[in-house]
Coordinates of C-alpha atoms in Angstrom, one line a residue:
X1 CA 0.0 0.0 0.0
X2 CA 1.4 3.8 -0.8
X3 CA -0.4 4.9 2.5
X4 CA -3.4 4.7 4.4
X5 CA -5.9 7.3 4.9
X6 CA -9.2 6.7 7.8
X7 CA -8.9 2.8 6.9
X8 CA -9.4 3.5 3.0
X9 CA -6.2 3.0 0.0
X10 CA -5.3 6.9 -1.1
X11 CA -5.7 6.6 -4.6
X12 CA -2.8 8.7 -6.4
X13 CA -5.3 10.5 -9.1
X14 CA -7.6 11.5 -6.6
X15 CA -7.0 15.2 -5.7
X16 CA -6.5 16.1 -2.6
X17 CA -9.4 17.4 -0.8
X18 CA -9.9 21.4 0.4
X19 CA -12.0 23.0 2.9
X20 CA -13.7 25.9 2.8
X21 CA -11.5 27.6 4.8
X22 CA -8.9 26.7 2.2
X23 CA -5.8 24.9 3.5
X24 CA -4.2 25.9 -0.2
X25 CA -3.8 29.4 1.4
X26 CA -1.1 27.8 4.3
X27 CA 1.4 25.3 3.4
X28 CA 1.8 22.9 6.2
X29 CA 4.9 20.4 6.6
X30 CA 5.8 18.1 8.9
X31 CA 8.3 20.2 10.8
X32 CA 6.3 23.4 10.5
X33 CA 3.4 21.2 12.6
X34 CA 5.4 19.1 15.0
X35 CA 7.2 23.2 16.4
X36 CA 3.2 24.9 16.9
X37 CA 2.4 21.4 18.7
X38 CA 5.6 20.9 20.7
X39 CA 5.1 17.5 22.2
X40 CA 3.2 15.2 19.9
X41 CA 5.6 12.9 18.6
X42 CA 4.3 12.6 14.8
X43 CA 6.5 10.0 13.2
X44 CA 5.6 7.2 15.7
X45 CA 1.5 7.7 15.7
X46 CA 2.3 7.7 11.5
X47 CA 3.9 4.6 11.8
X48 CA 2.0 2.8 14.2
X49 CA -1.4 3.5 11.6
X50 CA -3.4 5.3 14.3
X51 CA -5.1 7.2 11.5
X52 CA -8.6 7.9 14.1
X53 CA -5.7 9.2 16.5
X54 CA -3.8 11.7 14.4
X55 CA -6.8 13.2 12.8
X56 CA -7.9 14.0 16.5
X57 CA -4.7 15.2 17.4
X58 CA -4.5 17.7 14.5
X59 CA -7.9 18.4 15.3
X60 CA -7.5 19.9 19.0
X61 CA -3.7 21.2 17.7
X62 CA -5.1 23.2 15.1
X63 CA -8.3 24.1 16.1
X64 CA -9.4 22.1 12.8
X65 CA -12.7 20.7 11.8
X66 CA -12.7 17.2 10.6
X67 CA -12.4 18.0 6.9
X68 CA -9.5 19.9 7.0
X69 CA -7.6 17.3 9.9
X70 CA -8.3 14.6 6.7
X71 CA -7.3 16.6 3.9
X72 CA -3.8 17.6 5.9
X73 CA -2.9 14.2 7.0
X74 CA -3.6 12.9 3.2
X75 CA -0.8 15.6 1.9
X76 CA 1.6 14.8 4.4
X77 CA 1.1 11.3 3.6
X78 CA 1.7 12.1 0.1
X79 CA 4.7 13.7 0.3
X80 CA 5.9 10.9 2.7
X81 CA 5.1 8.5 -0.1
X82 CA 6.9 10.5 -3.0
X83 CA 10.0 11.2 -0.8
X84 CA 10.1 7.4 -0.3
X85 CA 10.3 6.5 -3.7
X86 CA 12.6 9.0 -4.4
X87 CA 15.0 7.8 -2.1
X88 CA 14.2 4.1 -3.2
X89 CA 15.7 5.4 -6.7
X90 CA 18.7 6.8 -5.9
X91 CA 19.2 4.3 -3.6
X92 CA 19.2 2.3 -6.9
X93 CA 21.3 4.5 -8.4
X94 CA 23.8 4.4 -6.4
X95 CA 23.7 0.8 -6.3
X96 CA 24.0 0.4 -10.4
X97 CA 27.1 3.0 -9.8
X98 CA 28.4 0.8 -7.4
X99 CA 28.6 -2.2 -10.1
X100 CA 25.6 -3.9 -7.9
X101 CA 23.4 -3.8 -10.8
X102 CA 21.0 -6.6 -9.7
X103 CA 20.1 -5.3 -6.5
X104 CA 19.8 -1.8 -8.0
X105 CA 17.3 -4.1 -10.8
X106 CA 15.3 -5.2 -7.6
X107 CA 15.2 -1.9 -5.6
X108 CA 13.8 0.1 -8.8
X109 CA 11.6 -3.0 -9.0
X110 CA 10.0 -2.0 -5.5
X111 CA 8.4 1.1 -6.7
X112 CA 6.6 -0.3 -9.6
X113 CA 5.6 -3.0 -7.7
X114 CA 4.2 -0.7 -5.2
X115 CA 2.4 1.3 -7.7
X116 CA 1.1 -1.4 -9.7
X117 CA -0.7 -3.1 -6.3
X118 CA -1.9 0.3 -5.6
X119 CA -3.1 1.3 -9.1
X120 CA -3.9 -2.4 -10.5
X121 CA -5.6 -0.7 -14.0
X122 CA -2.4 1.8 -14.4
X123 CA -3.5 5.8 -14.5
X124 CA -5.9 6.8 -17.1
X125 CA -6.1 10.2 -15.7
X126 CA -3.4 12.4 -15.7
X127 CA -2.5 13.6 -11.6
X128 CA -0.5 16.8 -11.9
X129 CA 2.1 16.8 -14.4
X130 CA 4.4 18.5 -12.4
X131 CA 3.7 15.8 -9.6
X132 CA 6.9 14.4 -8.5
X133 CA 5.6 11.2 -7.1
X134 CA 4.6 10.8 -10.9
X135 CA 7.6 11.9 -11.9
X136 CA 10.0 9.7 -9.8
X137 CA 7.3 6.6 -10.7
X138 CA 8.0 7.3 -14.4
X139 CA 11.9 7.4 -14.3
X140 CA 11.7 3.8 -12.4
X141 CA 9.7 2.7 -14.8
X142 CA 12.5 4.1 -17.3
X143 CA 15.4 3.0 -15.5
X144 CA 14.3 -0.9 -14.7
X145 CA 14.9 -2.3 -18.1
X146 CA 18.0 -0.5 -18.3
X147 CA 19.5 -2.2 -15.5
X148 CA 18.4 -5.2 -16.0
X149 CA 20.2 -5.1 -19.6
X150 CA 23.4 -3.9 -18.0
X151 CA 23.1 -7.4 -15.4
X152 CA 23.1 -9.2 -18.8
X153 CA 19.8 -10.2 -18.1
X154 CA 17.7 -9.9 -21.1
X155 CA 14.9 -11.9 -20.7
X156 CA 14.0 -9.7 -17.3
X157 CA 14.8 -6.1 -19.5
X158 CA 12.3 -7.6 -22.3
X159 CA 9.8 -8.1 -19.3
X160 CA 10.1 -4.7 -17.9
X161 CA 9.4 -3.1 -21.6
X162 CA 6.7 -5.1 -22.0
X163 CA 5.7 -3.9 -19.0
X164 CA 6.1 -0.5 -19.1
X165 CA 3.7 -0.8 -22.5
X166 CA 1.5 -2.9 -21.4
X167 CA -0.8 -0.6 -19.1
X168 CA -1.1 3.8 -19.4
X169 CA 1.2 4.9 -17.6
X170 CA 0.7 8.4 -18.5
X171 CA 3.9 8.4 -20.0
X172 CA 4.2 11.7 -22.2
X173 CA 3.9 11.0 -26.4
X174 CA 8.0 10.9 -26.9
X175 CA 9.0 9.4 -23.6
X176 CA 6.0 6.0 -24.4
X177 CA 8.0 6.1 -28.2
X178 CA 11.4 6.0 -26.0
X179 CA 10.5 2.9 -24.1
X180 CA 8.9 1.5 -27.5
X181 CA 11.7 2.2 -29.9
X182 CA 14.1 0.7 -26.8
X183 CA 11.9 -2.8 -26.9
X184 CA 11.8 -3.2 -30.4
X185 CA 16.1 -2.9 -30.6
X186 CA 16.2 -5.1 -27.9
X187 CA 13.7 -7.7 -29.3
X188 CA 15.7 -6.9 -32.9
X189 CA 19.1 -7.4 -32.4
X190 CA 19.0 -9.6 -29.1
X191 CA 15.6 -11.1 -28.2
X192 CA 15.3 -12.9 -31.3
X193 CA 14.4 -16.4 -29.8
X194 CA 12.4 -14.6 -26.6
X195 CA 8.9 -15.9 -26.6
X196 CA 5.6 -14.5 -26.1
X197 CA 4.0 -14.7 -22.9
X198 CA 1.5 -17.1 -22.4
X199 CA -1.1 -14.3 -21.4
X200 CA -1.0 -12.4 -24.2
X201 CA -1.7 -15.6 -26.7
X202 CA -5.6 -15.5 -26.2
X203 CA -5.7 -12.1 -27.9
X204 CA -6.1 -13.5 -31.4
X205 CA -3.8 -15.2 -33.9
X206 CA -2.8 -11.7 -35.3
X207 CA -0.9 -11.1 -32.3
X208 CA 2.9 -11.2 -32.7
X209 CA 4.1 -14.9 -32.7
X210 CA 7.9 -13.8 -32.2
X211 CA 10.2 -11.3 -31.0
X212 CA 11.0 -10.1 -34.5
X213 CA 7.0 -9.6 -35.3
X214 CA 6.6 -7.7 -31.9
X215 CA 9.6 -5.4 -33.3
X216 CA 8.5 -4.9 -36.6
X217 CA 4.9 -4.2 -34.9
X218 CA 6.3 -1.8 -32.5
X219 CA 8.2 -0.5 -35.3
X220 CA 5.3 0.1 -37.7
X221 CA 3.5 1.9 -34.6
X222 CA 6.0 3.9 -34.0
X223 CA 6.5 5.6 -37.9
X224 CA 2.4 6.3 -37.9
X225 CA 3.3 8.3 -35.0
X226 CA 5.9 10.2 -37.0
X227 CA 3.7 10.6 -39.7
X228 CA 0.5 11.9 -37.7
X229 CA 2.6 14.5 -36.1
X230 CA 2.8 12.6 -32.8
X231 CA 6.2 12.4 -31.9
X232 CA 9.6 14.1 -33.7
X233 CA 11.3 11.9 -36.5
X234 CA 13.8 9.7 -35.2
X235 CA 16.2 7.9 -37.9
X236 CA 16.5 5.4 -35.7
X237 CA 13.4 3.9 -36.2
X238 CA 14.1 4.3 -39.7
X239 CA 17.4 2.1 -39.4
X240 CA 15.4 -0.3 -37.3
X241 CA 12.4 -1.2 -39.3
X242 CA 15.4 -1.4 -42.3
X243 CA 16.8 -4.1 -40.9
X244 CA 14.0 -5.5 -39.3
X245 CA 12.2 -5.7 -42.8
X246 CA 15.5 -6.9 -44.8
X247 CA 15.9 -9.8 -42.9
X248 CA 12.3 -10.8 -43.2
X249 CA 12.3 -10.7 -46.8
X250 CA 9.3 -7.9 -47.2
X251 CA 11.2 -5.0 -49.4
X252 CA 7.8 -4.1 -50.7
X253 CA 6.6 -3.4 -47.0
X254 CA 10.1 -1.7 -46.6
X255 CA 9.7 0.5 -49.7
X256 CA 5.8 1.4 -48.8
X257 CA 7.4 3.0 -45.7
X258 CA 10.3 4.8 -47.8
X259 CA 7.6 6.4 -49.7
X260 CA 5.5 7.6 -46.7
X261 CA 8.5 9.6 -45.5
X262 CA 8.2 13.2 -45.9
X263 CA 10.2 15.1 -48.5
X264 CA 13.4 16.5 -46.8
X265 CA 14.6 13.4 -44.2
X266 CA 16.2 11.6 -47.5
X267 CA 18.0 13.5 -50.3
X268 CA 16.4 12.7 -53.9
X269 CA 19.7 10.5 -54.4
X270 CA 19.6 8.2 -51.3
X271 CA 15.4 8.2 -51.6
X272 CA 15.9 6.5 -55.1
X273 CA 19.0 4.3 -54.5
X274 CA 17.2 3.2 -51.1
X275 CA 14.0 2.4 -53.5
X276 CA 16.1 0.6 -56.1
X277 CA 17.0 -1.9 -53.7
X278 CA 13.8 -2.4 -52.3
X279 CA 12.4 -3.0 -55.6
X280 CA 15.0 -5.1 -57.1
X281 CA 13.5 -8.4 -57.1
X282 CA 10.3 -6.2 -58.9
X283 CA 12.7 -4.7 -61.4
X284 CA 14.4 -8.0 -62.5
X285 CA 11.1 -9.5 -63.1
X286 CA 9.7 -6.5 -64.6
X287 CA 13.2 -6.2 -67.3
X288 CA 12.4 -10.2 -68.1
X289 CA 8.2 -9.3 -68.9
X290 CA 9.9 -6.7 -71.1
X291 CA 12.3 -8.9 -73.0
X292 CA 9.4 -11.6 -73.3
X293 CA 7.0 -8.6 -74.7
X294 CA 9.7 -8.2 -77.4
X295 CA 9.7 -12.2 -78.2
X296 CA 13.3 -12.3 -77.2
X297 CA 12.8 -15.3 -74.8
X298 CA 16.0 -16.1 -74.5
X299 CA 17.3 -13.4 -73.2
X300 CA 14.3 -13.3 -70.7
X301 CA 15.1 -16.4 -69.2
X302 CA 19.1 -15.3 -68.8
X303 CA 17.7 -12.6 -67.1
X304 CA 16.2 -14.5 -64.8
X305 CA 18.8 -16.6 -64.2
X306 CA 20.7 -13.7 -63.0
X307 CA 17.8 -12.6 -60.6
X308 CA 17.5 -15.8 -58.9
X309 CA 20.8 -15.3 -57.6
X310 CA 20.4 -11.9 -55.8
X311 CA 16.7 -11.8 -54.4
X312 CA 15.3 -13.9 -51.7
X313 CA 13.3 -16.8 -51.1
X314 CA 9.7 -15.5 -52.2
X315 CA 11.3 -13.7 -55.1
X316 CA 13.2 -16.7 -56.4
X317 CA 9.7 -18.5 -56.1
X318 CA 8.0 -16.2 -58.3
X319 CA 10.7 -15.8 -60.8
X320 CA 11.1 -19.7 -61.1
X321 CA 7.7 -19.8 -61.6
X322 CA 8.2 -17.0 -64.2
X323 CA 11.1 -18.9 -65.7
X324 CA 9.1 -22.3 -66.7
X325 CA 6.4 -19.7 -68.1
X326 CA 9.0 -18.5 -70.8
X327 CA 10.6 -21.9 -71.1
X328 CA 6.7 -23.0 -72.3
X329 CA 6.6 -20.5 -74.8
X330 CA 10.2 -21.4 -75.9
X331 CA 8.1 -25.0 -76.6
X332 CA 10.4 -26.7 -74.1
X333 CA 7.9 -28.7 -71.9
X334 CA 10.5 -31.0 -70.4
X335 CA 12.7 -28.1 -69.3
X336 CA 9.3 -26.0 -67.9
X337 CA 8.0 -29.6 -65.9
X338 CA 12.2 -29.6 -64.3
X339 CA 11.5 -26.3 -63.0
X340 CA 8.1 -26.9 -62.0
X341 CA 9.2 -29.8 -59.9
X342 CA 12.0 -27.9 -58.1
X343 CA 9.2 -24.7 -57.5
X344 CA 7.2 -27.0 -55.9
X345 CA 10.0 -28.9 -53.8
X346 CA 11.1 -25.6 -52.7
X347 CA 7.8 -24.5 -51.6
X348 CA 7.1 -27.8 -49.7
X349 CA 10.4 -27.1 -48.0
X350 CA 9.7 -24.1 -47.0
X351 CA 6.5 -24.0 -45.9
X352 CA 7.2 -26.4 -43.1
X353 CA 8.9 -24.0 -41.4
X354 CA 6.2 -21.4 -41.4
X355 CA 3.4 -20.7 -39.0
X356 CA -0.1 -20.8 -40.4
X357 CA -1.7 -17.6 -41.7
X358 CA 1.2 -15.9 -41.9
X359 CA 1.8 -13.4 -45.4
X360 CA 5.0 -16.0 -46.3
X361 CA 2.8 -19.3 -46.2
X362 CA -0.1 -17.8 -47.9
X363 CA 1.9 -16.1 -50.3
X364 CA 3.7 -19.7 -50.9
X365 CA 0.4 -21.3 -51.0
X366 CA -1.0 -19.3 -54.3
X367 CA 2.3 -19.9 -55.6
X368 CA 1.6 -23.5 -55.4
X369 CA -1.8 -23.4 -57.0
X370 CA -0.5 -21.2 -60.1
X371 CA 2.0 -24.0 -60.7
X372 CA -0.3 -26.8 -60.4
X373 CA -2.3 -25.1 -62.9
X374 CA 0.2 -24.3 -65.0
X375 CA 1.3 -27.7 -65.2
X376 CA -2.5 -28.5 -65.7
X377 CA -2.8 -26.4 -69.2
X378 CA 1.0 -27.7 -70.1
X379 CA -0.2 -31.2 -69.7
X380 CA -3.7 -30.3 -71.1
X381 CA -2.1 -29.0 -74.6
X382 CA -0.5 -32.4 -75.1
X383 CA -3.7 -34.6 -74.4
X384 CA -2.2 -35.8 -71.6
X385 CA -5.9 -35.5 -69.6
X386 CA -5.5 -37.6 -66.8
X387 CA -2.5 -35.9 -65.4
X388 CA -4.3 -32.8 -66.1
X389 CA -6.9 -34.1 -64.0
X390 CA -4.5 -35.0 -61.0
X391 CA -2.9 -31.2 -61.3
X392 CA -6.1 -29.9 -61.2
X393 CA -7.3 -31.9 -57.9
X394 CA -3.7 -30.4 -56.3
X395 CA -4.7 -26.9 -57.3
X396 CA -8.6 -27.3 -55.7
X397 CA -7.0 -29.0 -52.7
X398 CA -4.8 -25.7 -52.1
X399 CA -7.8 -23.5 -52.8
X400 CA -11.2 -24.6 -53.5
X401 CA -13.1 -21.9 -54.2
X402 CA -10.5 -20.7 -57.0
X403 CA -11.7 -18.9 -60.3
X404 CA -8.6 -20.2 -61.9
X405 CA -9.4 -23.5 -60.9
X406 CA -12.8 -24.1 -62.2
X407 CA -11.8 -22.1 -64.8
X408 CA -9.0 -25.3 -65.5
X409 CA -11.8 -27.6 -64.9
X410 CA -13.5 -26.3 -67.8
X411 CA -10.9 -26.0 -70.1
X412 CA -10.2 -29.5 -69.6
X413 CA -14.0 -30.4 -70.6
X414 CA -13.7 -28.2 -73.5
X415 CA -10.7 -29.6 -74.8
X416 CA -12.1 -33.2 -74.8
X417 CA -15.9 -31.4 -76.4
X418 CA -17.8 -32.5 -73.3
X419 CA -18.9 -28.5 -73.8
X420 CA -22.2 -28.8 -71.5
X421 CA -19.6 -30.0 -68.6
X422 CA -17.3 -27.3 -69.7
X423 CA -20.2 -25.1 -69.4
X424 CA -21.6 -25.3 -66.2
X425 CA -17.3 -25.3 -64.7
X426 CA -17.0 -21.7 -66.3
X427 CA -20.8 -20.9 -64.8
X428 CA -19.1 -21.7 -61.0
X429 CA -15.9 -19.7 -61.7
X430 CA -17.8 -16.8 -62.8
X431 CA -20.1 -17.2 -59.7
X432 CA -16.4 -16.5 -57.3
X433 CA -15.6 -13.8 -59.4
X434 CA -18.1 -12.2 -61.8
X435 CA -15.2 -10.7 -63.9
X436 CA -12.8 -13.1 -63.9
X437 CA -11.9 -12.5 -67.9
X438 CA -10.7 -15.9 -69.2
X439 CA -13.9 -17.6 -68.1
X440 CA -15.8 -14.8 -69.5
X441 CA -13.6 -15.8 -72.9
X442 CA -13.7 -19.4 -72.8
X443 CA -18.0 -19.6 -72.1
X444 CA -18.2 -17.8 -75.4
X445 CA -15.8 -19.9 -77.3
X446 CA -17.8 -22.8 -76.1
X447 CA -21.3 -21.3 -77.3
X448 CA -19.5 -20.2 -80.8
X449 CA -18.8 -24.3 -80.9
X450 CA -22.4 -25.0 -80.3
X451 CA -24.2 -23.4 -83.4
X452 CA -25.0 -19.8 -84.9
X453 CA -28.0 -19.5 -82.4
X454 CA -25.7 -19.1 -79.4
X455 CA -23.8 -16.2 -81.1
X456 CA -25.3 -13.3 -80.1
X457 CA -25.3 -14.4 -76.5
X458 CA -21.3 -15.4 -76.9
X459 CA -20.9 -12.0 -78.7
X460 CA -22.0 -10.4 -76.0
X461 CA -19.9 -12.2 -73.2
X462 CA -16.4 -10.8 -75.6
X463 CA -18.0 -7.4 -75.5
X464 CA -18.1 -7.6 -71.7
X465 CA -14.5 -9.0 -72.0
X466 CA -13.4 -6.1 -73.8
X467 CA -15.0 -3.8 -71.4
X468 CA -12.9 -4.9 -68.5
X469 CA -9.9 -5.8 -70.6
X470 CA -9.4 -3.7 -73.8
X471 CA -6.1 -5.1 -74.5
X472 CA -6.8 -8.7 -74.3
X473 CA -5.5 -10.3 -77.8
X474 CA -8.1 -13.4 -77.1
X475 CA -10.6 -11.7 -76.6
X476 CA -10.2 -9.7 -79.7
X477 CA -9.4 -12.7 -82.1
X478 CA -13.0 -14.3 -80.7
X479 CA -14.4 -11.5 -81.7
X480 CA -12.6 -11.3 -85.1
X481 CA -14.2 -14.5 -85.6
X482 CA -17.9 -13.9 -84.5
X483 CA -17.8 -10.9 -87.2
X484 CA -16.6 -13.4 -89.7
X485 CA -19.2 -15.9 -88.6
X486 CA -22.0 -13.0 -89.3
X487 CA -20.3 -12.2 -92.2
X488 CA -19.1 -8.8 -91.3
X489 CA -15.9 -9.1 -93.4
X490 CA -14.1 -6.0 -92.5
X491 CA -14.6 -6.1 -89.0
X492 CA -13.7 -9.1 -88.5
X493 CA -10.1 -7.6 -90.3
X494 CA -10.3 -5.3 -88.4
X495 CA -10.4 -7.3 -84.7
X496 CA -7.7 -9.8 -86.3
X497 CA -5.5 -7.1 -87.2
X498 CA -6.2 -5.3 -83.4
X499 CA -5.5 -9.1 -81.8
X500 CA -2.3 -9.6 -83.8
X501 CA -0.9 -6.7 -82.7
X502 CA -1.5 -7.2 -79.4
X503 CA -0.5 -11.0 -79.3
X504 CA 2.6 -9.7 -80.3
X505 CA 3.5 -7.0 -78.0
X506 CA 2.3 -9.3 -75.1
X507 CA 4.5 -10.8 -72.1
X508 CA 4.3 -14.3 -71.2
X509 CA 2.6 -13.4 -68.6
X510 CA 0.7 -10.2 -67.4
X511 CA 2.8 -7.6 -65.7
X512 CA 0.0 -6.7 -62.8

């Protein structure tokens, strides 16, 4: 307890009571009191809780009422308190000076333990700000995890910041961004294999699984701040959430936050240089869609061949995935199954050592289903329908409920005419996503293959195709061939010559 006032717990943001008669207008003190009453031995009816007895005392002393005896005792009690804690923390100090850093750990220790049991909820109302019990409370809470690092004990420090955070303290804006930018270096560069407390796992499964997620988290909460106006710009978060970010693999995250700094912490130079590195993986891929839009396929897949060797794990996954695209335009099945093999190895091995519903698995995971279906189309161009099938089955047992899947499905139907089956496959991608284009394609190819009466209703499926993909080439050559079908020669010349041009032009694969 910080003190004791007529039997009840002095709470420390309650204000201290004044009678009408104003006590504010005479500042009494402990000495000041014990000279006008000469013989009353204060200290030892304090200490001996006679709370009924002291108030009586200062009653008849005084010539107070009952009101103002209270109100008295409570600010002498007060400042007994905050003097106590005071010389609780330079007793700590001193101890930490004296090399005795544990017990100096333990001492500070003492004061937020005694505020903690005394304010359970922490202090959601500010007291004074120039209250030094606050005051002396706040630099404990400061100074513990300081110590504790300088004992070498880390797990304890990690404790006390957690802490510290954990309930309002009333901490000012830059001071709570202090004890938050401390945490996250410590969890960074030294807490890495430092768990999360048991109590904090029943908030949700988007709560931090590791000490590196906690620091990025503090991290990202800390630049909002920055941003908002909240707290001054420190680089030092900036250097943090760099490497934090780096060795996590998420550039893009890295280079969202580049972008969100304001003009004039970066020079134009360092701004671009830092966001050519971040983008790097990006760029390769984006050089090697470039080279394939010019049909020099080749020299795409050296370029990707390069790029697997400087990005990381995700990127390498999408650019081998990228690479047996090209190496299936090039005609070279063989080579484009070899490298769909080792994507899928690769993401088998890594996805073992991820935690579920985290951005890395899930990004693996449609990874995994765009190979299975590519392998499903390779497979289905050369007949080969059963393996098709199994692909397929992989692909739905990744993702279900998958446009891209069904869309497979029907493609598959269609290519062996069971066109009613084909049908009703495109009718179910379409019902996941409305505008998912190459079903929208594909169910009018299928009603151009079942007679001139279905025309005008397939015509009108390219038309919406065209609508939310102007440059699709497929969609253009369909409707090339529904004008020729209706024997609108030059149109249909005129959507040939439009699909031809854009065939051409096209990457191997879309660059969104």
């Amino acid at each position: 307890m910080l003190c004791a006032c007529s039997g009840e717990q002095f709470k420390l943001e309650e204000a201290v009571p004044q009678s009408p008669e104003s006590l504010a207008t005479r500042d009494f003190s402990a000495s000041g009191l014990s000279s006008r009453t000469g013989t009353v031995d204060w200290e030892s009816k304090l200490e001996d809780a006679q709370v009924d007895e002291a108030e009586s005392t200062l009653k008849e002393a005084l010539s107070l009422n009952y009101e103002e005896a209270r109100a008295l005792l409570g600010r002498l009690e007060y400042q007994r308190v905050s003097l106590l804690l005071e010389a609780i923390l330079l007793k700590a100090k001193s101890l930490a000076e004296l090399g005795r850093v544990k017990e100096a750990a333990r001492e500070c220790k003492i004061i937020l333990d005694t505020v903690e049991s005394a304010l359970p909820n922490g202090i959601y109302r500010e007291i004074n700000e120039d209250s030094k019990l606050l005051e002396m409370f706040h630099r404990a809470l400061e100074l513990l995890p300081k110590l504790w690092l300088q004992a070498g004990s880390l797990d304890e420090a990690i404790t006390a910041y957690r802490r510290a955070l954990l309930k309002p303290w009333n901490l000012d804006p830059q001071r709570l961004a202090k004890v938050q930018k401390d945490l996250a270096a410590t969890l960074l560069y030294g807490g890495v294999e430092a768990g999360i407390p048991s109590e904090y796992k029943p908030w949700g499964s988007m709560f931090p699984k590791t000490g590196i997620e906690e620091s990025i988290l503090l991290l990202f909460i800390l630049m909002q701040k920055v941003l908002h106006g909240e707290i001054e710009w420190d680089q030092e978060v900036m250097n943090h959430l760099t490497f934090a970010l780096t060795i996590s693999g998420e550039f893009l995250s890295l280079a969202d936050h580049v972008e969100q700094v304001l003009p004039g912490r970066y020079n134009r130079v360092e701004r671009w240089y830092f966001l050519a590195l971040c983008y790097s993986a990006a760029g390769w891929k984006l050089l090697a869609l470039i080279a394939s839009a010019e049909q020099r396929l080749k020299d795409a897949e050296a370029i990707i061949d390069l790029a697997l060797d400087e990005t990381g794990n995700i990127d390498q996954l999408e650019l081998l995935r990228l690479k047996a695209v090209i190496q299936i335009a090039q005609e070279q099945p063989k080579q484009a199954i070899e490298t769909y093999r080792i994507l899928l190895a690769l993401i088998q091995g890594l996805s073992e050592h991820h935690d579920e519903n985290t951005s890395k698995l899930q990004a693996e995971r449609a990874l995994e289903l765009e190979a299975w279906l590519d392998l499903a189309a390779l497979y289905s161009d050369h007949e080969l329908w059963l393996d098709s099938d199994i692909c397929i089955k992989k692909a739905k047992a990744t993702k279900f409920y998958s446009p891209r899947c069904w869309h497979a499905t029907g493609r598959l139907f269609e290519a062996q005419e069971q066109h009613k089956e084909a049908i009703i496959a495109f009718s179910v991608s379409l019902s996941i996503e409305p505008d998912y284009v190459p079903s929208i394609i594909s169910t009018a190819e299928v009603l151009m293959k079942m007679g001139n009466k279905s025309l005008p209703i397939a015509k009108s499926f390219i038309m919406n195709a065209l609508r939310l993909e102007p440059t699709n080439h497929e969609a253009w050559f369909n409707l090339g061939l529904i004008y020729k079908m209706e024997g609108l020669v030059q149109q249909a010349a005129d959507s040939f010559q439009a699909a031809h041009e854009l065939k051409v032009s096209a990457p191997v694969q879309s660059f969104h």
